[in-house]
PDB file of C-alpha atoms in Angstrom:
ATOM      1  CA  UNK A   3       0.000   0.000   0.000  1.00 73.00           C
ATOM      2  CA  UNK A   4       1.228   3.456  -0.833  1.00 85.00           C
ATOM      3  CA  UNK A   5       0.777   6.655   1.011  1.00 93.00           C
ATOM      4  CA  UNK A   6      -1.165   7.865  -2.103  1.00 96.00           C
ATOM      5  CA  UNK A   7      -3.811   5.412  -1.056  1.00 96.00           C
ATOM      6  CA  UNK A   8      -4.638   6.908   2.377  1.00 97.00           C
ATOM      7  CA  UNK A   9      -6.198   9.938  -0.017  1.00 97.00           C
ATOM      8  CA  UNK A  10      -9.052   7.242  -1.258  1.00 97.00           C
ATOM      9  CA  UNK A  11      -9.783   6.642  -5.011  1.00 98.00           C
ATOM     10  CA  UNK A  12     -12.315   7.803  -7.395  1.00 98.00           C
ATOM     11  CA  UNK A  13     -14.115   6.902 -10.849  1.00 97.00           C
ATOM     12  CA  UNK A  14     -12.942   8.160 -13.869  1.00 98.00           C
ATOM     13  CA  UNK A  15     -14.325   6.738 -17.483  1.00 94.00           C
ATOM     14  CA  UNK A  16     -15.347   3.599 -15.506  1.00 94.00           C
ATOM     15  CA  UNK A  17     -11.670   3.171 -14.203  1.00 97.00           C
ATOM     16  CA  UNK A  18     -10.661   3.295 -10.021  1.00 97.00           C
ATOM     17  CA  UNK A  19      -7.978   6.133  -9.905  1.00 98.00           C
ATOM     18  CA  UNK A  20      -5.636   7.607  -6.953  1.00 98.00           C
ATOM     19  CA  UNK A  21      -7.740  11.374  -6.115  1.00 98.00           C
ATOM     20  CA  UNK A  22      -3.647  12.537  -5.983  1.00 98.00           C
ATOM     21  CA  UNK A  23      -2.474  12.150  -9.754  1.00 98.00           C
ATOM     22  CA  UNK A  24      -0.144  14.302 -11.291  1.00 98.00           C
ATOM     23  CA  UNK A  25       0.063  16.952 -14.134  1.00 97.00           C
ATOM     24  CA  UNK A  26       2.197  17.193 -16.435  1.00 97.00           C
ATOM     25  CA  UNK A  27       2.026  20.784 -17.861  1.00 96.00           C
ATOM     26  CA  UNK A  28       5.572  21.753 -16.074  1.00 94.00           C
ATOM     27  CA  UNK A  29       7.648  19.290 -17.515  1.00 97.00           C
ATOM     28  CA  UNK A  30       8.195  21.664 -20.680  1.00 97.00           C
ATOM     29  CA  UNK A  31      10.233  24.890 -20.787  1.00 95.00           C
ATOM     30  CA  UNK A  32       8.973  28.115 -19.529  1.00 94.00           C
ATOM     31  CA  UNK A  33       5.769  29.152 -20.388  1.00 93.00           C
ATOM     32  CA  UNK A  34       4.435  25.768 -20.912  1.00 95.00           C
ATOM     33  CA  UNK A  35       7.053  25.979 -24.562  1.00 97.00           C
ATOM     34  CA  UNK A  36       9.996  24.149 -25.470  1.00 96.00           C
ATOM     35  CA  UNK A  37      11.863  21.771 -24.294  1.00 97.00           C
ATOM     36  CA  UNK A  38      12.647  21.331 -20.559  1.00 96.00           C
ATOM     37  CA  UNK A  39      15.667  22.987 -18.919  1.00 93.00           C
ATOM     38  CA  UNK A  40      16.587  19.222 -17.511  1.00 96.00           C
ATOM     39  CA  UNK A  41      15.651  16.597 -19.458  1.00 97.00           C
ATOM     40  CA  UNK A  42      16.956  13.502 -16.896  1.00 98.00           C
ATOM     41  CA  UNK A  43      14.964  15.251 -14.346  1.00 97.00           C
ATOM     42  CA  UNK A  44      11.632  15.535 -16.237  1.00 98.00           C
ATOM     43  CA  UNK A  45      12.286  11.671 -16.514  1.00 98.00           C
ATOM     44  CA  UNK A  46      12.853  11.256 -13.199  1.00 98.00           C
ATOM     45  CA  UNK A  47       9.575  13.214 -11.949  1.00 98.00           C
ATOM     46  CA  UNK A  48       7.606  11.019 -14.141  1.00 98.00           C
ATOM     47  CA  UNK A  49       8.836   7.391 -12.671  1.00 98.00           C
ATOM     48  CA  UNK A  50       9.009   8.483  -9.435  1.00 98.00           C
ATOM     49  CA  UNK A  51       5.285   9.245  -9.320  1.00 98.00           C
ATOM     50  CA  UNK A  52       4.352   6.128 -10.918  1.00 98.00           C
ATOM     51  CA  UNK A  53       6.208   4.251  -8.517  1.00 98.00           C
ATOM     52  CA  UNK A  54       4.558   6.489  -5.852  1.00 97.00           C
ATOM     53  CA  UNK A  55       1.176   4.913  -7.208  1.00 97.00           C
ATOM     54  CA  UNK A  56       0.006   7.403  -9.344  1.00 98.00           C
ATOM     55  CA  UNK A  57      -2.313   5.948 -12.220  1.00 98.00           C
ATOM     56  CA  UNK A  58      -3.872   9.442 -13.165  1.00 98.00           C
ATOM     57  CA  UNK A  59      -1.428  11.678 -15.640  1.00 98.00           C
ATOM     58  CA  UNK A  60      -3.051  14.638 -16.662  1.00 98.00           C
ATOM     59  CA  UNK A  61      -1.119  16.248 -20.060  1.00 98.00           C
ATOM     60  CA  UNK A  62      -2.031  17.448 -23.622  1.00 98.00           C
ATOM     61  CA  UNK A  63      -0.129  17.790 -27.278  1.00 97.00           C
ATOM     62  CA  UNK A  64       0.000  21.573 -27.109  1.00 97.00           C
ATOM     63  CA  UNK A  65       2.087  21.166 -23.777  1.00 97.00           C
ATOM     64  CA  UNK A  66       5.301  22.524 -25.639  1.00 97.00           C
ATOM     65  CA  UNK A  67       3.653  21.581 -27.773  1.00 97.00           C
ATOM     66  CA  UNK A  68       4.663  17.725 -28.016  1.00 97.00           C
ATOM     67  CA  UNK A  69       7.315  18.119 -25.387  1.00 97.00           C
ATOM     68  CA  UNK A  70       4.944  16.951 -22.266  1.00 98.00           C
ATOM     69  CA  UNK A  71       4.116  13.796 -23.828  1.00 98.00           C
ATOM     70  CA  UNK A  72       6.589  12.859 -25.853  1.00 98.00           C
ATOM     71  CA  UNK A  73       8.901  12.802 -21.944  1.00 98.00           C
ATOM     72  CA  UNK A  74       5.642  10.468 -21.431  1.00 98.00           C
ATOM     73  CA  UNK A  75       6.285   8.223 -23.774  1.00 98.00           C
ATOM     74  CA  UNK A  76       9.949   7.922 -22.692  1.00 98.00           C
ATOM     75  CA  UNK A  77       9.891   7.909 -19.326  1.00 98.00           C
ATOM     76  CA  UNK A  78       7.006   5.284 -18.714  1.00 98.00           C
ATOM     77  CA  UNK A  79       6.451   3.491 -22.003  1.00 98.00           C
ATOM     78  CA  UNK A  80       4.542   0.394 -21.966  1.00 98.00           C
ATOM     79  CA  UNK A  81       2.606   1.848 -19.674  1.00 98.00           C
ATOM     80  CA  UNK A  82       1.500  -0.091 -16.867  1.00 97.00           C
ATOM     81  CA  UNK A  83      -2.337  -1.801 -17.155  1.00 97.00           C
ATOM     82  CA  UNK A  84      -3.885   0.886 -14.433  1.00 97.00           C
ATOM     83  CA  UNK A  85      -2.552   3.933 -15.676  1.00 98.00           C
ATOM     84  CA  UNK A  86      -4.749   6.285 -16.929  1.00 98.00           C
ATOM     85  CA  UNK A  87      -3.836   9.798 -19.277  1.00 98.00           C
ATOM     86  CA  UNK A  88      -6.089  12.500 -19.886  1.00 98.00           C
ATOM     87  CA  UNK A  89      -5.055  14.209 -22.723  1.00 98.00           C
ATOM     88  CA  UNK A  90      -7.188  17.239 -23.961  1.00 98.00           C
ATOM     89  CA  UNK A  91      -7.676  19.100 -27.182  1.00 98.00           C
ATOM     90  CA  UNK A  92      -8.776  22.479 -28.361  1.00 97.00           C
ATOM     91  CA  UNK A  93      -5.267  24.759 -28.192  1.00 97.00           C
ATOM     92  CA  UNK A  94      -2.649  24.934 -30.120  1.00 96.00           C
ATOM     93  CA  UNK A  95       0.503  27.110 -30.159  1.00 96.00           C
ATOM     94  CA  UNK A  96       1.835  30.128 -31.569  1.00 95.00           C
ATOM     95  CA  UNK A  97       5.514  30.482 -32.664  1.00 95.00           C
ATOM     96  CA  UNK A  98       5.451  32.664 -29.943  1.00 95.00           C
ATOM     97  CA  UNK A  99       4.195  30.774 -27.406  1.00 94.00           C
ATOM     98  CA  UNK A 100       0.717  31.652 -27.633  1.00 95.00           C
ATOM     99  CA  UNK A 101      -2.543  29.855 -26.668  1.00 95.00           C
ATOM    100  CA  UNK A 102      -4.868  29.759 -29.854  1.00 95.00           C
ATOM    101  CA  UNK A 103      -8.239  28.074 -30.345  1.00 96.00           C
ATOM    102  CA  UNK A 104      -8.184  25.444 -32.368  1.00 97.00           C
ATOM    103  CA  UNK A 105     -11.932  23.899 -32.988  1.00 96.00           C
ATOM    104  CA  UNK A 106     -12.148  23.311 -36.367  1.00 98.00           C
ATOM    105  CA  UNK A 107     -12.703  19.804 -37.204  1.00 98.00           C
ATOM    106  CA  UNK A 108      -9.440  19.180 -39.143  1.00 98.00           C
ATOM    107  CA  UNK A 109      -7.702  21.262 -36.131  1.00 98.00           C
ATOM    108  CA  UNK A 110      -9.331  18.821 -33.452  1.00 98.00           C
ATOM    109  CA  UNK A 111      -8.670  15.396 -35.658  1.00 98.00           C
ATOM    110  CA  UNK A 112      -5.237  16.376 -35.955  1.00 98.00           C
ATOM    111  CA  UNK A 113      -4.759  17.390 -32.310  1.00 98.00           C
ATOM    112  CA  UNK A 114      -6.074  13.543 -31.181  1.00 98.00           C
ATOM    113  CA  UNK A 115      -3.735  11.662 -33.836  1.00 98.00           C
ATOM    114  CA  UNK A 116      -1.352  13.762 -32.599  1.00 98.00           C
ATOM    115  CA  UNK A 117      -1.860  12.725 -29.162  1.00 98.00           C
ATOM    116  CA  UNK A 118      -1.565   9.378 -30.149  1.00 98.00           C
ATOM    117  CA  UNK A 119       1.363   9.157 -31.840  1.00 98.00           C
ATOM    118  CA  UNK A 120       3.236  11.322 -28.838  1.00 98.00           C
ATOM    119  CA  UNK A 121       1.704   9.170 -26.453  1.00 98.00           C
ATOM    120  CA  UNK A 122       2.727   5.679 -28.085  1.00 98.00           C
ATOM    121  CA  UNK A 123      -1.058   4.597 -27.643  1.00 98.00           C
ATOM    122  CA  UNK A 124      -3.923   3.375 -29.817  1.00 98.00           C
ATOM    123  CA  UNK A 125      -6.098   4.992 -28.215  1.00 98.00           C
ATOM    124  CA  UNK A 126      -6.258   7.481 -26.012  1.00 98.00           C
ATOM    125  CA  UNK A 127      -8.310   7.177 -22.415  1.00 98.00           C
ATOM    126  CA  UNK A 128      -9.967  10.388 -21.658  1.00 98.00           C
ATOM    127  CA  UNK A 129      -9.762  13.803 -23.800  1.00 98.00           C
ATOM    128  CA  UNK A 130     -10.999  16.718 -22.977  1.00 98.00           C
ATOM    129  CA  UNK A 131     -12.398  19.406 -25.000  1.00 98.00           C
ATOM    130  CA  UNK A 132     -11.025  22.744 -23.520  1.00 98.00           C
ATOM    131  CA  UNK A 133     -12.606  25.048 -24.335  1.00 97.00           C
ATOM    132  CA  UNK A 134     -11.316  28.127 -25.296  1.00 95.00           C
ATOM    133  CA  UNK A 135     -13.876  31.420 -26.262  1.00 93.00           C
ATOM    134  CA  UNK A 136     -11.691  33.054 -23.360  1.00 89.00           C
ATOM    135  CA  UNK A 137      -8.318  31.444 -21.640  1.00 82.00           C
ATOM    136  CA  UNK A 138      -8.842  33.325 -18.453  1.00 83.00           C
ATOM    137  CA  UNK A 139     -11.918  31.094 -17.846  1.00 90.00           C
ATOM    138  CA  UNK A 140     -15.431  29.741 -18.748  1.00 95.00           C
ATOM    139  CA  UNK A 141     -17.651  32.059 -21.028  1.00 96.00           C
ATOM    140  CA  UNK A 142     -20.612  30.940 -22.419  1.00 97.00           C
ATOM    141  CA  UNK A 143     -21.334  29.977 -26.051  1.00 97.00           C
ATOM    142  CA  UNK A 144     -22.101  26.927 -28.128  1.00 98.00           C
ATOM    143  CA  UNK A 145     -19.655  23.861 -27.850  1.00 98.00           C
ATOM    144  CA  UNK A 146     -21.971  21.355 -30.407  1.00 98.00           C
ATOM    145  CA  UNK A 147     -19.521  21.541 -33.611  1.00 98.00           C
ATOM    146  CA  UNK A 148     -16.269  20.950 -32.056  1.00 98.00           C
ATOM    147  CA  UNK A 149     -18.148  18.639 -29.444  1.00 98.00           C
ATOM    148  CA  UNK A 150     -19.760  16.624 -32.267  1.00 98.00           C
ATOM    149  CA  UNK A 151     -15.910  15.640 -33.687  1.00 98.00           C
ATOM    150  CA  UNK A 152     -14.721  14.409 -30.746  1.00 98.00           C
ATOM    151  CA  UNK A 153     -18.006  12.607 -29.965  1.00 98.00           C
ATOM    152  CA  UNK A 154     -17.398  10.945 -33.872  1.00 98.00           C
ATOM    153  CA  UNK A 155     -13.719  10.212 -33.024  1.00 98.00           C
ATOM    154  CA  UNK A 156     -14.876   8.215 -30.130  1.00 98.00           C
ATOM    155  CA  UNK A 157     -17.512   6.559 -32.437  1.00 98.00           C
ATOM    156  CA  UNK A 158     -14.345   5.580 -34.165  1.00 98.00           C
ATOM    157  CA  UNK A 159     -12.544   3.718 -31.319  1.00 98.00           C
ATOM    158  CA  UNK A 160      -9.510   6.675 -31.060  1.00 98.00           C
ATOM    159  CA  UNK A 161     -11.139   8.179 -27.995  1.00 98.00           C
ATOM    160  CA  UNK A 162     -12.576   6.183 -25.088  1.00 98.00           C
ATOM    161  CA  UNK A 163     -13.917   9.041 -22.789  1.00 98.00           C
ATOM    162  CA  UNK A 164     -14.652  12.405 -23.346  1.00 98.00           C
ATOM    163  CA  UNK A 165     -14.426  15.052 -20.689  1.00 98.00           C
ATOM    164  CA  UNK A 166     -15.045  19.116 -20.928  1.00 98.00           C
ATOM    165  CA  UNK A 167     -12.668  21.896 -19.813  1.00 98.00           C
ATOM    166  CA  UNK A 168     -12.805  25.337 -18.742  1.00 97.00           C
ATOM    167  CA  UNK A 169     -16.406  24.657 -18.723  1.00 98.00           C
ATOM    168  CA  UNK A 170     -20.014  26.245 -17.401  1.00 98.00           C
ATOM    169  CA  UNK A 171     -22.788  24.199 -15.650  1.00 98.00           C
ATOM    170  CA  UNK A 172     -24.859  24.969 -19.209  1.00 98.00           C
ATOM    171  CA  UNK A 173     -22.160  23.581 -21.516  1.00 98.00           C
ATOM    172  CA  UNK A 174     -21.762  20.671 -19.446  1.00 98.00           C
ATOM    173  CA  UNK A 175     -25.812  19.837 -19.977  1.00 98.00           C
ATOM    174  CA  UNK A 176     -25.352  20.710 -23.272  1.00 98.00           C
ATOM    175  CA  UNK A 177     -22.412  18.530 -23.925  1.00 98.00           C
ATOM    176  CA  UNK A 178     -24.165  15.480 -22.212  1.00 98.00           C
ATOM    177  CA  UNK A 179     -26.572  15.601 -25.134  1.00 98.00           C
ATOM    178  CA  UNK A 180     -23.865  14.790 -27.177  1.00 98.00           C
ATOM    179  CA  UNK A 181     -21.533  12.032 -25.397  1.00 98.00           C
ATOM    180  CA  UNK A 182     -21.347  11.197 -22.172  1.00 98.00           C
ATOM    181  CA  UNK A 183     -19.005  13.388 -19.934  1.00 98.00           C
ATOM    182  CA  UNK A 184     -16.562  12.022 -17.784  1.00 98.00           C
ATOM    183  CA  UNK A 185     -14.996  14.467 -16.171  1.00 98.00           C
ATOM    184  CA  UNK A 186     -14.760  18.261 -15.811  1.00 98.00           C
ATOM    185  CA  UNK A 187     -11.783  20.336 -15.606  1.00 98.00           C
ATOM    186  CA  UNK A 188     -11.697  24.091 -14.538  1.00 97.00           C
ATOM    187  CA  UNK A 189      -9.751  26.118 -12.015  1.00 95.00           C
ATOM    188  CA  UNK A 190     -10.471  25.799  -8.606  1.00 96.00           C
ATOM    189  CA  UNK A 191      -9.032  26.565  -5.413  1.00 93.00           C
ATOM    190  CA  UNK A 192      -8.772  27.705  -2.299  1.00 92.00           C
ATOM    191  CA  UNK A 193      -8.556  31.194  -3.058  1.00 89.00           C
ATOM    192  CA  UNK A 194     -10.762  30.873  -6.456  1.00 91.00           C
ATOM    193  CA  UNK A 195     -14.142  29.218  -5.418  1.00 94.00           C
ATOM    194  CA  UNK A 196     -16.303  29.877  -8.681  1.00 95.00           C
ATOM    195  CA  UNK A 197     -17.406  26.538  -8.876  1.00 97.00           C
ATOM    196  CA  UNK A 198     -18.257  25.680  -5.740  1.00 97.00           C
ATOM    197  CA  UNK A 199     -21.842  24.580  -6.681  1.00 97.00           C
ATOM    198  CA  UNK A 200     -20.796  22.805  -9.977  1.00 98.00           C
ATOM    199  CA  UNK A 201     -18.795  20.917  -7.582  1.00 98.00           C
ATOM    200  CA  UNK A 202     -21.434  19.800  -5.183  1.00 98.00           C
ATOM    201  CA  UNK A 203     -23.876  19.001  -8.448  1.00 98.00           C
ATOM    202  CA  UNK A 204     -21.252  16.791 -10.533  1.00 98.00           C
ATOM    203  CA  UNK A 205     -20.525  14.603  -6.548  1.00 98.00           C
ATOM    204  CA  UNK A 206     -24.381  13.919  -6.528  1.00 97.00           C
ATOM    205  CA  UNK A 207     -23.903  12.517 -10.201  1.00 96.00           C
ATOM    206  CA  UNK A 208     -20.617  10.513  -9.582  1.00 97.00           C
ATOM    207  CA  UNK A 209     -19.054  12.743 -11.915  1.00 98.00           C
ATOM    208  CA  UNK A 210     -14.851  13.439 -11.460  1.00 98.00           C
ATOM    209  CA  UNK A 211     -14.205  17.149 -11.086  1.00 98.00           C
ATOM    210  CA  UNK A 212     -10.416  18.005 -11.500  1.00 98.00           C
ATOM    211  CA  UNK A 213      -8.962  20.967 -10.684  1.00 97.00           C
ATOM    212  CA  UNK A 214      -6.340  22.628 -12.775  1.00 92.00           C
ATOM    213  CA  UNK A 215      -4.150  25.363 -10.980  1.00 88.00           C
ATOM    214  CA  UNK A 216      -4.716  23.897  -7.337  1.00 86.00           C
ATOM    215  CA  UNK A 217      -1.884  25.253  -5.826  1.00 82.00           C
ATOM    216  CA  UNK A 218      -2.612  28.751  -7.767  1.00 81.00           C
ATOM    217  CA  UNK A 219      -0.624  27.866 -10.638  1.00 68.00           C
ATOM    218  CA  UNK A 220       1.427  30.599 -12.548  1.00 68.00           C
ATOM    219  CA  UNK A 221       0.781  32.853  -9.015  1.00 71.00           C
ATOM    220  CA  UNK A 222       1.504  30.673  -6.298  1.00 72.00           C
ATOM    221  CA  UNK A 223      -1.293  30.820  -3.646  1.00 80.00           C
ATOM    222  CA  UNK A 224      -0.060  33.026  -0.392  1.00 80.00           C
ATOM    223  CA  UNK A 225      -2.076  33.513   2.393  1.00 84.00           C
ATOM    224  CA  UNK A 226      -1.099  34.679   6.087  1.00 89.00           C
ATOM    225  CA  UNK A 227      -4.199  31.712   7.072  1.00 89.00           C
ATOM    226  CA  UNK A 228      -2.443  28.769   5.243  1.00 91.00           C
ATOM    227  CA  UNK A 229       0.711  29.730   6.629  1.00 92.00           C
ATOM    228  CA  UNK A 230      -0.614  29.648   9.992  1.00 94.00           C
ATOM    229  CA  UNK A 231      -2.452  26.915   9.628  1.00 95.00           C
ATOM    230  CA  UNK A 232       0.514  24.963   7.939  1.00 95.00           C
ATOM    231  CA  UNK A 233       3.244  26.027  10.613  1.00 96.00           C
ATOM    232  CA  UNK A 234       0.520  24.537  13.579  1.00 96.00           C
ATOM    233  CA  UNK A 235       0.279  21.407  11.564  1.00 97.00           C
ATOM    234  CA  UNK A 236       3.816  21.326  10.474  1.00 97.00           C
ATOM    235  CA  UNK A 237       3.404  20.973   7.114  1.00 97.00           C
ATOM    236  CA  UNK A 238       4.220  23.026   3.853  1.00 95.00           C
ATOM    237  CA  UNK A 239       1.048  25.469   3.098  1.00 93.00           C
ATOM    238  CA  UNK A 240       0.830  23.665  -0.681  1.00 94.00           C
ATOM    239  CA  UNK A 241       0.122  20.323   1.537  1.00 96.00           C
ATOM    240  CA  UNK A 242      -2.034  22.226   3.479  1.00 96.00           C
ATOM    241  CA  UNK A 243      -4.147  23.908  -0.062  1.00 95.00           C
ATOM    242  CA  UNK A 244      -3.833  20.055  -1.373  1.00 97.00           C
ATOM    243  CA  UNK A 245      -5.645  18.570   1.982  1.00 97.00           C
ATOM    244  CA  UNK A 246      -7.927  20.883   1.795  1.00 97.00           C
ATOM    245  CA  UNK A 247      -9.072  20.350  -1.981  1.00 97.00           C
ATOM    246  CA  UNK A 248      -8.930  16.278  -0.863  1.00 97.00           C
ATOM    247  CA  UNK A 249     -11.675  17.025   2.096  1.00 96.00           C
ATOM    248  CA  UNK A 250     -13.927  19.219   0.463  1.00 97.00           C
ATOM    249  CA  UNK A 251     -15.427  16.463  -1.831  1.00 97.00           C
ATOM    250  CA  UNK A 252     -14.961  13.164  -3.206  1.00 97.00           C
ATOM    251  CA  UNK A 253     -14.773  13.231  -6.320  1.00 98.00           C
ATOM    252  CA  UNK A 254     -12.134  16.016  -6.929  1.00 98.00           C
ATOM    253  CA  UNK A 255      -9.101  14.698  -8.186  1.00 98.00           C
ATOM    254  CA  UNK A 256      -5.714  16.601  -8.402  1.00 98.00           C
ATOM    255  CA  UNK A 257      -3.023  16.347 -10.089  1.00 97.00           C
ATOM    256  CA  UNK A 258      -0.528  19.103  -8.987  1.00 95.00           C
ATOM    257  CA  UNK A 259       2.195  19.663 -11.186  1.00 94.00           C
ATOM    258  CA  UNK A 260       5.993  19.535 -10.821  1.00 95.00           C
ATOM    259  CA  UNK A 261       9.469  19.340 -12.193  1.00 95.00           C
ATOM    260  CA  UNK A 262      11.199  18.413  -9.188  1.00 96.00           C
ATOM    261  CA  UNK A 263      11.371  14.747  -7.415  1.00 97.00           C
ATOM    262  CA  UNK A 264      11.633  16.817  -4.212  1.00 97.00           C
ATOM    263  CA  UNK A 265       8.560  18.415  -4.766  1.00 96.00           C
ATOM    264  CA  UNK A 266       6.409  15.344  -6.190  1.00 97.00           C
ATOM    265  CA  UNK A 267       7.380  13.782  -2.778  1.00 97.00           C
ATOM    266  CA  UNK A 268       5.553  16.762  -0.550  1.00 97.00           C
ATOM    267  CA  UNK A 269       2.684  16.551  -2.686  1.00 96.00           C
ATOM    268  CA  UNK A 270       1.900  12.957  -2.260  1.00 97.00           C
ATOM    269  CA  UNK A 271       2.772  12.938   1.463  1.00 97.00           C
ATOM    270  CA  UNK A 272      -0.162  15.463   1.531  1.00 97.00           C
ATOM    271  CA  UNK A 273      -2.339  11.891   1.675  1.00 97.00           C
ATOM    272  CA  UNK A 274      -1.502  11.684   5.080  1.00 96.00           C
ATOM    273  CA  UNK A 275      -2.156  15.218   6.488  1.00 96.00           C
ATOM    274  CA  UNK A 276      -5.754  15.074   8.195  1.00 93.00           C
ATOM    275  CA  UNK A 277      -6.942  18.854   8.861  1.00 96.00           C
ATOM    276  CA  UNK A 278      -8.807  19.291  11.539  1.00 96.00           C
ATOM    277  CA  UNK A 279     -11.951  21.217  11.595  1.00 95.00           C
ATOM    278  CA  UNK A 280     -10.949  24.382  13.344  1.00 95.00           C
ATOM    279  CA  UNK A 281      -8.397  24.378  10.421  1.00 95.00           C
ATOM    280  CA  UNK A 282     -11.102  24.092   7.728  1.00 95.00           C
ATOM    281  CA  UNK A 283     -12.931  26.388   8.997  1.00 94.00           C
ATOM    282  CA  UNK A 284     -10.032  28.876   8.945  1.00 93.00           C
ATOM    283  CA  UNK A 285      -9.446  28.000   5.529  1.00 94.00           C
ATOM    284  CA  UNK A 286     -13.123  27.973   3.988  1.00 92.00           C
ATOM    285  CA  UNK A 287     -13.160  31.826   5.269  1.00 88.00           C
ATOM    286  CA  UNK A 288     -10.052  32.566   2.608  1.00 83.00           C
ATOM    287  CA  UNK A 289     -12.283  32.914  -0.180  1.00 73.00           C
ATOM    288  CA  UNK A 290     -14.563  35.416   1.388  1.00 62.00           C
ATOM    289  CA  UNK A 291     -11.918  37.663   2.627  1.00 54.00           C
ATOM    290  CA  UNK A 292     -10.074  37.664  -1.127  1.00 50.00           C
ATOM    291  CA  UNK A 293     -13.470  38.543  -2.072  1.00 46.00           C
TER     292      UNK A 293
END
């Protein structure tokens, strides 16, 4: 038994995954673009989590783009039988490092063969549509077309499980006319609570909700409270914002990101930190005071 286990497991595209995973968005150069600044180490980060337990990767094709999963490949190739990557589709890059939408249908095609070919795999577990009428976050509008090619490159036995991210409550309902959605990916955190209710409505339907940015990604989260609260439970405050994200539901999964063995290591031990409700409490009240 790893210490991963202690944090309980959860459905995702009718497989039993760890609720701590890992993401692989870092493992490329700065910026999410090129190639990483240590290669060996990017390896390194990979097996070690695997070995950890971890059977959730989180990554995509416009990580680099290519980079992310092409260490992947590398690093864990055959992949064990539990494993499970989420890939995701939508982006792709500018020469300059941009993030640009990419829905067309020969855009989206591409972007899954792509995947595939990076990845080593015939098919590819989960993919999610992000979706991308703003990066900062969801805005609503009309996800049927690009929707309706993933749903036929499923049909085609390339795509096993669909998921949705950077999604609203309505394109969610809208997408589940479609194909059946797995999972849901958005940002969430303790400091950034927007989907607090989507949360509570997706548990109720056994639905995975993963949280991209959990530790505050890009901006690190800092708050005087997790401090506080880490230094009494002598712990690092990103175990403390990872505990926290582990208690307040089930089916949240995470899969904080990292280049550094060191790092992986502090994340997983978060398993084993138990908050206690005075603690919580503290914590629950950060979002109201950043509002």
């Amino acid at each position: 038994m790893s210490i991963i286990d202690q944090a309980g497991s959860f459905n995702l595209g009718g497989r039993s995954v760890k609720r701590l995973g890992y993401g692989a968005m870092q493992l490329a150069g700065p910026g999410v673009f090129g190639l990483p600044r240590n290669h060996g180490a990017a390896l390194a980060v990979l097996r070690e989590a695997v070995e950890s337990g971890v059977n959730h990767i989180d990554t995509s094709d416009f990580y680099g783009p290519h980079v992310t999963n092409q260490i992947i490949r590398e690093a864990l190739h055959p992949y064990r039988d539990d494993l499970v990557i989420v890939t995701k589709i939508g982006a792709r890059r500018g020469t300059d490092g941009s993030w640009i939408p990419a829905f067309s249908r020969e855009e989206l095609t591409q972007a899954v063969h792509d995947n595939l070919r990076n990845l080593g795999l015939d098919v590819l577990d989960v993919v999610n549509l992000r979706i991308m009428f703003d990066v900062h976050g969801p805005v609503e509008g009309s996800i049927e077309a690009p929707l309706t090619v993933l749903a036929d490159l499923q049909r085609q036995g390339l795509v096993r499980h669909v998921g949705l991210s950077n999604a609203t409550s309505r394109q969610i309902a809208e997408g589940r006319r479609i194909t059946e959605i797995v999972c849901v990916q958005n940002q969430y955190n303790l400091a950034y609570r927007a989907d607090d209710e989507l949360i509570d409505d997706l548990a109720r339907e056994g639905t995975a909700y993963v949280p991209f940015f959990p530790l505050g990604g890009f901006t690190p989260l800092q708050s005087s409270t997790l401090s506080d609260v880490a230094a009494r439970l002598d712990a690092t405050p990103m175990q403390v914002a990872l505990a926290w994200l582990l208690r307040r539901a089930e089916n949240i999964l995470l899969i904080p990101g990292t280049s550094s063995v060191g790092h992986l290591r502090e994340n997983l031990a978060t398993a084993s930190l138990a908050l206690p409700d005075d603690a919580v409490w503290e914590l629950n009240r950060m979002a109201d005071i950043a509002a």
